GROMACS .gro file of C-alpha atoms in nm:
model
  397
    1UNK     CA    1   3.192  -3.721   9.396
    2UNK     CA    2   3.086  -3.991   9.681
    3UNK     CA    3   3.382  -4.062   9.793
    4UNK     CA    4   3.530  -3.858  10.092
    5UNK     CA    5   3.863  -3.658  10.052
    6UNK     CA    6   4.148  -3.818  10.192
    7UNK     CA    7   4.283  -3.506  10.392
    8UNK     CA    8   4.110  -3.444  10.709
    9UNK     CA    9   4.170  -3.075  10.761
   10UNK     CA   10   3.832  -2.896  10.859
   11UNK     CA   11   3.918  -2.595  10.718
   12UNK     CA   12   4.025  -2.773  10.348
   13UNK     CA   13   3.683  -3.032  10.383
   14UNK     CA   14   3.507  -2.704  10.407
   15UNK     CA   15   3.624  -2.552  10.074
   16UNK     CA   16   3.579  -2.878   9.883
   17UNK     CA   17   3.212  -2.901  10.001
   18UNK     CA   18   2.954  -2.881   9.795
   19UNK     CA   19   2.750  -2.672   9.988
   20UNK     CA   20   3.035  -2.490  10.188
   21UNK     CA   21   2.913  -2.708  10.464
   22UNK     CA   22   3.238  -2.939  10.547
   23UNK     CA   23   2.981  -3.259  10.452
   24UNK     CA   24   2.885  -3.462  10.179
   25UNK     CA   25   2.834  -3.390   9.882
   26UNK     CA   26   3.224  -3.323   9.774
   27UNK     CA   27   3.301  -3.139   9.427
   28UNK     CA   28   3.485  -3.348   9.163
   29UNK     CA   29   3.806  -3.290   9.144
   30UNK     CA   30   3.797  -3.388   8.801
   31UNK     CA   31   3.525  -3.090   8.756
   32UNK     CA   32   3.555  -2.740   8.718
   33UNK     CA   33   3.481  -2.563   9.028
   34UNK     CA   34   3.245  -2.220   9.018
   35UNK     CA   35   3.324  -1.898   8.994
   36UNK     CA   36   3.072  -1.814   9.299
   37UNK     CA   37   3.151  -2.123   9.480
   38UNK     CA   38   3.468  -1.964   9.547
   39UNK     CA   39   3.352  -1.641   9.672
   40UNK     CA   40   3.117  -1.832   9.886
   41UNK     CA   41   3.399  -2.039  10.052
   42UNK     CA   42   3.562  -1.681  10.086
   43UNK     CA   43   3.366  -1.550  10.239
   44UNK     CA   44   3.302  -1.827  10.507
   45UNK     CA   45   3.637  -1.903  10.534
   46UNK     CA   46   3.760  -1.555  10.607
   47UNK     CA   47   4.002  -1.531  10.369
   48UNK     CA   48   4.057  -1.375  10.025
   49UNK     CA   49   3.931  -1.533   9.704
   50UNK     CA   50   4.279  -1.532   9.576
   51UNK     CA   51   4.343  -1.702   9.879
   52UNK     CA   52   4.052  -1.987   9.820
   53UNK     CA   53   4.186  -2.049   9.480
   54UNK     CA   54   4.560  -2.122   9.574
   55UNK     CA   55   4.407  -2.337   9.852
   56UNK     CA   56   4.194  -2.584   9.625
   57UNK     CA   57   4.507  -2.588   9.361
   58UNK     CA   58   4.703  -2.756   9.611
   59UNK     CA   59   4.406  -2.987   9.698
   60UNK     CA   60   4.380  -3.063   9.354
   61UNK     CA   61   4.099  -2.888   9.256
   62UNK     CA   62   4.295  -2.737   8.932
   63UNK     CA   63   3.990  -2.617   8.689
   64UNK     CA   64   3.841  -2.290   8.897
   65UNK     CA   65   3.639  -2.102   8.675
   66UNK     CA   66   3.715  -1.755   8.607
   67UNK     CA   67   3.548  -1.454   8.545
   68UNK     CA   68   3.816  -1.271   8.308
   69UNK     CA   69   3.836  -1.006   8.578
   70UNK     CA   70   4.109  -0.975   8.900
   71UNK     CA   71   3.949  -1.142   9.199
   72UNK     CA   72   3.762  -0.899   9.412
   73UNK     CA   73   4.040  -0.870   9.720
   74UNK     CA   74   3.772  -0.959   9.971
   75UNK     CA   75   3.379  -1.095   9.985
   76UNK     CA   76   3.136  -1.062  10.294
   77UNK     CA   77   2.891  -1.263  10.341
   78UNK     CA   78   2.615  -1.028  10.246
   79UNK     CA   79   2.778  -1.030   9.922
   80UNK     CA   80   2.815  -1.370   9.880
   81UNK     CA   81   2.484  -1.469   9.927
   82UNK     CA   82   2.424  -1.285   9.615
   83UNK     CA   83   2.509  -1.506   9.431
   84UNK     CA   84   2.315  -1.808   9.527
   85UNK     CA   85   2.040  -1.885   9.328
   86UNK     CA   86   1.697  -1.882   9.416
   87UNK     CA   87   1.400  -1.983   9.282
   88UNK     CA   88   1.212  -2.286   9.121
   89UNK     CA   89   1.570  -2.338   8.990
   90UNK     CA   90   1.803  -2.337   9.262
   91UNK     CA   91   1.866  -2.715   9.353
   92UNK     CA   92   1.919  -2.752   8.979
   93UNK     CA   93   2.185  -2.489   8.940
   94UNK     CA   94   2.316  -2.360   9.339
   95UNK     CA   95   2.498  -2.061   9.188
   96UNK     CA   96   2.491  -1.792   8.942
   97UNK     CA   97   2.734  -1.888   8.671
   98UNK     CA   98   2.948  -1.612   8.609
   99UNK     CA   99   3.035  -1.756   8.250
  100UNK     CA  100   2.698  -1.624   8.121
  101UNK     CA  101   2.550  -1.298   8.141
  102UNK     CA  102   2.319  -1.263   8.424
  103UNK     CA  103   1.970  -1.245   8.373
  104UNK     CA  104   1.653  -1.010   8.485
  105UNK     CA  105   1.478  -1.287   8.637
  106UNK     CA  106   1.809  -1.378   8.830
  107UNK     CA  107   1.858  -1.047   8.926
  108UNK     CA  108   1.499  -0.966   9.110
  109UNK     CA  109   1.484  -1.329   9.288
  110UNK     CA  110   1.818  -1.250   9.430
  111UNK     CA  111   1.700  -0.906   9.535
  112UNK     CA  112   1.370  -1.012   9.658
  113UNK     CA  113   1.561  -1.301   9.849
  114UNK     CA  114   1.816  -1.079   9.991
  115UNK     CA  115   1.583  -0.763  10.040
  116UNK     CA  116   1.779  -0.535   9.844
  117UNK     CA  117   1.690  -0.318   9.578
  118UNK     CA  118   1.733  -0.443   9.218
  119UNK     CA  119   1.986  -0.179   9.104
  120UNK     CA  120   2.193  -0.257   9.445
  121UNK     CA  121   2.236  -0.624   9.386
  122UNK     CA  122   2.332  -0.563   8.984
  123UNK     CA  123   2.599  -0.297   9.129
  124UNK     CA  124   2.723  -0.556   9.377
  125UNK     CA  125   2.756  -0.868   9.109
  126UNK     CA  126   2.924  -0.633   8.882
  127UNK     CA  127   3.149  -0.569   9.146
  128UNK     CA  128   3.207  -0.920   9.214
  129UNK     CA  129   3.307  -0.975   8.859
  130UNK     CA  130   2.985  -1.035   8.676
  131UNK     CA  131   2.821  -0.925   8.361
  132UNK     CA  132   2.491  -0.842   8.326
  133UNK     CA  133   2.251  -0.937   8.071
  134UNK     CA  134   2.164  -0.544   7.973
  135UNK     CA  135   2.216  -0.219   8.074
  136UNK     CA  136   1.883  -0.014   8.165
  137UNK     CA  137   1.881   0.123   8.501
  138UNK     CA  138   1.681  -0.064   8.742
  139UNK     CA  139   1.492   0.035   9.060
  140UNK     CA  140   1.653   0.176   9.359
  141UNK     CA  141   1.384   0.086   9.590
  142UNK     CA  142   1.286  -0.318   9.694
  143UNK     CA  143   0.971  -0.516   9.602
  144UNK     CA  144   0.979  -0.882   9.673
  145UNK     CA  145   0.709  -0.917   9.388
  146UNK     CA  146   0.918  -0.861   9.086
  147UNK     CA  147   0.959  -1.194   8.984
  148UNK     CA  148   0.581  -1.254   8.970
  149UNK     CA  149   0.581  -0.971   8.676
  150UNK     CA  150   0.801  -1.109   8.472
  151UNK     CA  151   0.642  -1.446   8.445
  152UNK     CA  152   0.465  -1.482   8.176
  153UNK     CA  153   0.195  -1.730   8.266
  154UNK     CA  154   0.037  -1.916   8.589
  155UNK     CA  155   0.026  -2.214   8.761
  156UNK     CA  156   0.402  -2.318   8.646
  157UNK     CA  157   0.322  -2.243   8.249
  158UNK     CA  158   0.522  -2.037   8.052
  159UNK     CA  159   0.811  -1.849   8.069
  160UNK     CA  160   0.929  -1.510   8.191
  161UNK     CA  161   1.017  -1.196   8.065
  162UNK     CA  162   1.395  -1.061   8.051
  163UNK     CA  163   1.623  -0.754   7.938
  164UNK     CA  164   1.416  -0.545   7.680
  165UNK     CA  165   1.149  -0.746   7.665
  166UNK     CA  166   0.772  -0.566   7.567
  167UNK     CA  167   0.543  -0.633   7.819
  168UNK     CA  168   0.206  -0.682   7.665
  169UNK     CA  169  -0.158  -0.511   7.751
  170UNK     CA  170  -0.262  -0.786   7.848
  171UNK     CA  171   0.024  -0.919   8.084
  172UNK     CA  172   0.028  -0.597   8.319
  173UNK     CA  173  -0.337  -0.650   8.304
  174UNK     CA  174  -0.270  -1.016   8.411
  175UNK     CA  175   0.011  -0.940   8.632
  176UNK     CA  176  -0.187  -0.707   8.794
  177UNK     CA  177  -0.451  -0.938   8.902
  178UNK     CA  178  -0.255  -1.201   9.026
  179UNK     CA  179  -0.087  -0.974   9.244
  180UNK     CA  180  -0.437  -0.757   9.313
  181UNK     CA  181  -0.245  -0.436   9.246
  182UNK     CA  182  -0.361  -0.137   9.007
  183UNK     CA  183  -0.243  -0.202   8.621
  184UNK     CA  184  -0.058   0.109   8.592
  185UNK     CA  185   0.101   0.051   8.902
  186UNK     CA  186   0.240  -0.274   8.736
  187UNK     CA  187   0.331  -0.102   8.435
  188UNK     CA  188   0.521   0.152   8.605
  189UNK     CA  189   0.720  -0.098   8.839
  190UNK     CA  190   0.793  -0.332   8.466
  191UNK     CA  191   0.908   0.005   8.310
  192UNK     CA  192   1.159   0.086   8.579
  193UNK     CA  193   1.253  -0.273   8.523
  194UNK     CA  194   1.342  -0.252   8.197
  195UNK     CA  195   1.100  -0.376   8.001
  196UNK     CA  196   0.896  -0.203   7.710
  197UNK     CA  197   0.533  -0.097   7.730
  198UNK     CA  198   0.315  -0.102   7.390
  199UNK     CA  199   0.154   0.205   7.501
  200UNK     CA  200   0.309   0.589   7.703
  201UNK     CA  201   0.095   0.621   8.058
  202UNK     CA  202  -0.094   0.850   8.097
  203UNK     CA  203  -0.257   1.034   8.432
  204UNK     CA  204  -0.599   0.940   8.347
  205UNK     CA  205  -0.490   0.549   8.321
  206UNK     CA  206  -0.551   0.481   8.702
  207UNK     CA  207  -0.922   0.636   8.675
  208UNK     CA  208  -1.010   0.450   8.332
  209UNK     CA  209  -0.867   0.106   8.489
  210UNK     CA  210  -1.080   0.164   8.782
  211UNK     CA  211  -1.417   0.001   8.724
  212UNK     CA  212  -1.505   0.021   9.101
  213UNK     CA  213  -1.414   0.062   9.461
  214UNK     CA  214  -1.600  -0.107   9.732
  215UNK     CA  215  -1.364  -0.272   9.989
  216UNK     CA  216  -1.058  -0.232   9.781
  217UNK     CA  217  -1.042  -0.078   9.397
  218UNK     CA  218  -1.148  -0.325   9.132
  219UNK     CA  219  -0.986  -0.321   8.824
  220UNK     CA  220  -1.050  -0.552   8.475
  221UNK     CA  221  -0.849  -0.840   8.341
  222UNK     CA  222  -0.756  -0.958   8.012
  223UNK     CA  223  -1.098  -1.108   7.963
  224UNK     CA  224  -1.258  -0.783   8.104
  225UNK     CA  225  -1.554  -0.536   7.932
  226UNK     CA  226  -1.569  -0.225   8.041
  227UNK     CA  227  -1.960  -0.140   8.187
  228UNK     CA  228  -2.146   0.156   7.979
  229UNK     CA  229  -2.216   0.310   8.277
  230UNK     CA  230  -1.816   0.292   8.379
  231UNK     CA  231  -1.711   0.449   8.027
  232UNK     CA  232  -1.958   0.729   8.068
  233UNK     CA  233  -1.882   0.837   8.438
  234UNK     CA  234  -1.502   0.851   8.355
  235UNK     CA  235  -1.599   1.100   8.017
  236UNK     CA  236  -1.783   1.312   8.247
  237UNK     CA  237  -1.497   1.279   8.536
  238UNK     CA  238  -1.258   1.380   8.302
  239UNK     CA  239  -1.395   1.566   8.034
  240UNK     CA  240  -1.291   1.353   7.733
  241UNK     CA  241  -1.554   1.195   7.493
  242UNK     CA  242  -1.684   0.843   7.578
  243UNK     CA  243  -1.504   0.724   7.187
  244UNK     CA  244  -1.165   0.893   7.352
  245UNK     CA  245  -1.248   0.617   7.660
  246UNK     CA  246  -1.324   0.361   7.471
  247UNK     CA  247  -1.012   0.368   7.244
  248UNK     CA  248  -0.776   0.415   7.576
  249UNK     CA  249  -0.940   0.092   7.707
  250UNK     CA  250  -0.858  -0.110   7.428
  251UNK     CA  251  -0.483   0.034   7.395
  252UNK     CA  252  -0.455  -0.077   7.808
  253UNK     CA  253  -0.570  -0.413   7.677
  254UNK     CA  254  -0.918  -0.428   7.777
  255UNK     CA  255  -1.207  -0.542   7.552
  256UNK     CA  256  -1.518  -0.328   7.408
  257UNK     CA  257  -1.773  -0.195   7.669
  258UNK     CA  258  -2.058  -0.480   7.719
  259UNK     CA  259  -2.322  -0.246   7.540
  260UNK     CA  260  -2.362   0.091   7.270
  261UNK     CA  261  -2.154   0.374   7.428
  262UNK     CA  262  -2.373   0.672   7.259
  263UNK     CA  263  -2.174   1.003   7.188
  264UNK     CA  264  -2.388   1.222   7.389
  265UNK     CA  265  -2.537   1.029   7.704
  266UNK     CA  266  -2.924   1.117   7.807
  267UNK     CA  267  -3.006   1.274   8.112
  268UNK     CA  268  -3.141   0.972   8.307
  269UNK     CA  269  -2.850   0.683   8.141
  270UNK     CA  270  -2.662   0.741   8.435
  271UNK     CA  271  -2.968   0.645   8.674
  272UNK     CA  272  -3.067   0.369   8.417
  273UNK     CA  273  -2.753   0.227   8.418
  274UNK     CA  274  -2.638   0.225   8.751
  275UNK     CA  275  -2.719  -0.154   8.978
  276UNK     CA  276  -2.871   0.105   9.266
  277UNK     CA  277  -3.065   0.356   9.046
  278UNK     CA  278  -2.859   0.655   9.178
  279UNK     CA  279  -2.622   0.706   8.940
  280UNK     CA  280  -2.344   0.610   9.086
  281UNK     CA  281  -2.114   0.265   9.043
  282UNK     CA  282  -2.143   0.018   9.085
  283UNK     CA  283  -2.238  -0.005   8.674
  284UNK     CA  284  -2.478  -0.291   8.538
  285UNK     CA  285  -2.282  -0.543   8.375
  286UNK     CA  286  -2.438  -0.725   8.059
  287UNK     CA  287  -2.592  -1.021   8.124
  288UNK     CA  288  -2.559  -1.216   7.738
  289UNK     CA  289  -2.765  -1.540   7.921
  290UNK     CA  290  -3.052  -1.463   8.108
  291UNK     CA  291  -3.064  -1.034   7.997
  292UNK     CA  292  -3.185  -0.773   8.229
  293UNK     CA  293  -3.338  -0.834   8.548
  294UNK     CA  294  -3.762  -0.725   8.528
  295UNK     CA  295  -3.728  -0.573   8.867
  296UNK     CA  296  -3.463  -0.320   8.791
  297UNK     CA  297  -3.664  -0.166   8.478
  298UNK     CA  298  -3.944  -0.137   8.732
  299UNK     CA  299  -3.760   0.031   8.988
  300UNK     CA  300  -3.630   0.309   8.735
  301UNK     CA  301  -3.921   0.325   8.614
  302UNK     CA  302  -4.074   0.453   8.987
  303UNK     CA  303  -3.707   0.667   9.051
  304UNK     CA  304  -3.748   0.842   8.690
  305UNK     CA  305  -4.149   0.855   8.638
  306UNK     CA  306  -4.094   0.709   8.280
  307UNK     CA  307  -4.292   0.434   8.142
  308UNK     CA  308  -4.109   0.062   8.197
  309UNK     CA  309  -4.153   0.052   7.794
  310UNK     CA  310  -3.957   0.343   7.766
  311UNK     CA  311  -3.709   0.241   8.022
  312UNK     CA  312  -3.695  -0.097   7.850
  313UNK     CA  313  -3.629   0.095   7.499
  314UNK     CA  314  -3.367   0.287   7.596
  315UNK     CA  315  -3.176   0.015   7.829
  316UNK     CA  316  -3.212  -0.201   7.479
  317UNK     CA  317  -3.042   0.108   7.308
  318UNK     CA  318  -2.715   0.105   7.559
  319UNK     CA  319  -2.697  -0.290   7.521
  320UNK     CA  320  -2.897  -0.463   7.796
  321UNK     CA  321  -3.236  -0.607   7.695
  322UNK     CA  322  -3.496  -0.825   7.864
  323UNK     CA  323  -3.483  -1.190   7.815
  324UNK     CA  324  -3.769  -1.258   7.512
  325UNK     CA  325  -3.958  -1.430   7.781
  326UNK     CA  326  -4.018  -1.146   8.002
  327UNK     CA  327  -4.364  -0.961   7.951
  328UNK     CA  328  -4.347  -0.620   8.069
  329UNK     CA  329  -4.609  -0.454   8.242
  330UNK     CA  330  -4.780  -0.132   8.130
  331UNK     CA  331  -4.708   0.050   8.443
  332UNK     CA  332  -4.444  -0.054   8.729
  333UNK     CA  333  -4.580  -0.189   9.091
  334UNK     CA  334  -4.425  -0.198   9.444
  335UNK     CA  335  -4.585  -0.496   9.442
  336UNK     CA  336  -4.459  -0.668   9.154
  337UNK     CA  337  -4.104  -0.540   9.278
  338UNK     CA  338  -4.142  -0.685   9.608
  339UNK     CA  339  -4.263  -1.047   9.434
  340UNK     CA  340  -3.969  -1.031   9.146
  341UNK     CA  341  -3.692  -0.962   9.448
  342UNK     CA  342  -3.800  -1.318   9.574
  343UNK     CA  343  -3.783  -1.525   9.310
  344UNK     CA  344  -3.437  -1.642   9.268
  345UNK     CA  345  -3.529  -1.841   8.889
  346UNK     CA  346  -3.412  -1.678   8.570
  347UNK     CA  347  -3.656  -1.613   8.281
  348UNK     CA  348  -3.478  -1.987   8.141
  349UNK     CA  349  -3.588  -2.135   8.432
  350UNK     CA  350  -3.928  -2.304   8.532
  351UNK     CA  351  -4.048  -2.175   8.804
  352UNK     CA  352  -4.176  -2.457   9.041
  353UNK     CA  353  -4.455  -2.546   9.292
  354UNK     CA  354  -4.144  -2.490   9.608
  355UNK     CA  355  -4.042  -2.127   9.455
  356UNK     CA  356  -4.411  -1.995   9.439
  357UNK     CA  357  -4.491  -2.127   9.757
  358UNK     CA  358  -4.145  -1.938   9.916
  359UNK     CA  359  -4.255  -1.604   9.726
  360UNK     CA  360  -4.590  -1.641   9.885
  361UNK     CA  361  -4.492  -1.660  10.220
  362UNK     CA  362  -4.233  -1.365  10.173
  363UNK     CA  363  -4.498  -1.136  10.038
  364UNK     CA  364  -4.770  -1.249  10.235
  365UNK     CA  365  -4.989  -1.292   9.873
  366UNK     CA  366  -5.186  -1.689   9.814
  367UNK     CA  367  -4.991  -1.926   9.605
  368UNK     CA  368  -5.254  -1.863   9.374
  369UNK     CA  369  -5.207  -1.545   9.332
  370UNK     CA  370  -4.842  -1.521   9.305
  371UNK     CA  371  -4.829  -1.792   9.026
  372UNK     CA  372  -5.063  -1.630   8.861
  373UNK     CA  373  -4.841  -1.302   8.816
  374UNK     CA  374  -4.513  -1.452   8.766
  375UNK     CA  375  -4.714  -1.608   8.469
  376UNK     CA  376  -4.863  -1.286   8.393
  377UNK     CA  377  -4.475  -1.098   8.380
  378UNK     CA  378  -4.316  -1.445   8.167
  379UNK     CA  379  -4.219  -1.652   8.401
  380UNK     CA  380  -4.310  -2.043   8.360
  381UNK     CA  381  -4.532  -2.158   8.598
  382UNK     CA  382  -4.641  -2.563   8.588
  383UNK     CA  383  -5.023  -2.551   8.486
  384UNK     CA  384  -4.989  -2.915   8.667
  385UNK     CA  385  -4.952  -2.755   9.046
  386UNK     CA  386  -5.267  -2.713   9.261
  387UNK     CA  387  -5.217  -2.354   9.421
  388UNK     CA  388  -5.405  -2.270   9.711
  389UNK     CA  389  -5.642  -1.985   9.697
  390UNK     CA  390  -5.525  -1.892  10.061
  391UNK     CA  391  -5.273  -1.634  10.154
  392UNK     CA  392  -4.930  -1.767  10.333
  393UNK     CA  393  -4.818  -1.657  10.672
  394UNK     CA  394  -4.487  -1.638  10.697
  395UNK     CA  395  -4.503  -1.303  10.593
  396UNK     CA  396  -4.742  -1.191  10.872
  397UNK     CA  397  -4.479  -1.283  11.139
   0.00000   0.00000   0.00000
């Protein structure tokens, strides 16, 4: 309705607002006016809903929705408020309609909006006359991030989850990274909400999901594969058998481990597999293009006093292998350590006349030299490049 009422009462121009406001936009007298629109104007008005009703008869205003229930004899505005929509949806539909049963989705926005708990705001709109769309409990206690687990995709896509709905594996794990929270606590907060898990918790979840902790816990995604070493140090942790890990993993929704999980780890797999060589996480993660890093098979090979073969052979066994370009040496080298930590070039990559000539001046060895050991441990040098016999000085400095 464009047109402006023809009674000038502030009091009346205020209940035939749309937005409660006195102003343009009007409501249609031809319309049907809502249920909450009326406990709105209540409220603002001061005056009973009862009251509100009688009040837009006379106006003219004869269609009022109804929710099948006596009016509630008075609304604050606390209460009112409930039942404005929020959301993406709002300026499409202002207020909850009463006619349909209200929803999960509408349920958290509102309580994230208002503050309120989700079980307090479905007590209050039953109280106000509404029905809701089931009938678990929900949770006494407030989290403005409830809507964000119930949708069901990112960026806009998708849809969102509502009464009774299963929750997948892979949405808590999703849900849980979008929100950087721990999975389980995600599952536990869409369990109080109602919705249905495709697995029963269990205490050892959080520790399983945990892959590590630096600044802040890390935990997978959807897309995730568990490290070997990861799978391993929780069996030991917790005394189950890496198999009993590997099966929880995939009922939480993540993939396989990256590499072989053996039943009965060796003595040194936890040192072999570990990024620092101390057997601790964080765990090396399987590299499927450029494979194991030389330098790190040299290393262990110093920390455990095995042979880099053997090293090599049994890293091969738990799933990470050296690129088929690499050449290992017979013995590992500080040396060779110290020259492989400087060149930043996979074992796909050329290595050119600028990288030897930055690995010479780090280690303080000739050009020469240096391409002629990265050629020696499989790296591709250009035979093209002049290298100079003489040693670099950047290193001396």
């Amino acid at each position: 309705m464009t047109r402006a009422p023809e009674f000038q009462d502030p009091d009346d121009l205020l209940l035939v607002s749309r937005y409660l406001n006195g102003r343009h936009p009007w409501l249609d007298p031809a319309g049907q006016v809502p249920y909450a629109h009326v406990l709105y104007a209540a409220a603002v008005w001061g005056r009973a809903p009862a009251d509100v009703v009688s009040r837009l008869v006379t106006l003219g205003y004869a269609d009022v929705q109804h929710s099948g229930s006596p009016w509630p004899a008075s609304v604050d505005i606390e209460d009112a408020a409930l039942v404005k929509r929020e959301g993406p949806e709002k300026y499409l539909r202002q207020w909850i309609d009463v006619g349909e049963p209200v929803s999960l989705l509408e349920i958290v926005e509102t309580a994230g909006q208002a503050r309120r708990s989700p079980a307090d705001v479905a007590a209050r709109l039953t109280a106000l006359g509404y029905r809701l769309g089931g009938s678990a409990p929900l949770p006494g206690t407030p989290n403005p991030r409830d809507a964000m687990l119930l949708r069901t995709a990112r960026g806009g896509q998708g849809g969102w989850l509502g009464w009774g709905d299963e929750a997948s594996a892979a949405h808590v794990l999703d849900v849980a990274a979008y929100l950087a929270c721990s999975p389980v606590t995600a599952a536990a907060r869409l369990a109080a909400l109602g919705l249905r898990l495709p697995y029963t918790p269990e205490p050892d979840d959080e520790r399983i999901l945990t892959f590590a902790i630096t600044y802040r816990a890390h935990y997978p995604g959807r897309y995730s594969s568990a490290p070997v070493g990861h799978v391993l140090a929780v069996a030991r942790e917790t005394g189950r058998s890496p198999a009993d890990i590997v099966a929880r993993l995939k009922v939480l929704g993540v993939g396989r481990p990256d590499g072989t999980v053996p039943d009965s780890p060796q003595d040194d797999d936890f040192v072999l597999l570990s990024e620092e060589l101390d057997g601790r996480e964080p765990w090396l993660v399987k590299n499927t293009v450029v494979g194991l890093r030389m330098e790190h098979i040299l290393r262990a090979s110093l920390v455990t006093g095995r042979t880099p073969a053997a090293i090599t052979a049994r890293l091969a066994e738990l799933g990470h292998a050296l690129h088929e370009n690499a050449k290992l040496p017979e013995t590992a080298d500080e040396a060779d350590i110290r020259l492989l930590e400087t060149v930043d070039r996979s074992y796909r990559d050329g290595v050119h006349l600028e990288h030897v000539l930055r690995s010479a001046g780090l280690t303080g060895r000739s050009p020469a030299d240096v391409a002629a050991r990265l050629t020696a441990l499989g790296h591709t040098v250009p035979d093209e490049a002049e290298y100079p016999e003489t040693r670099g000085v950047l290193a001396a400095s």
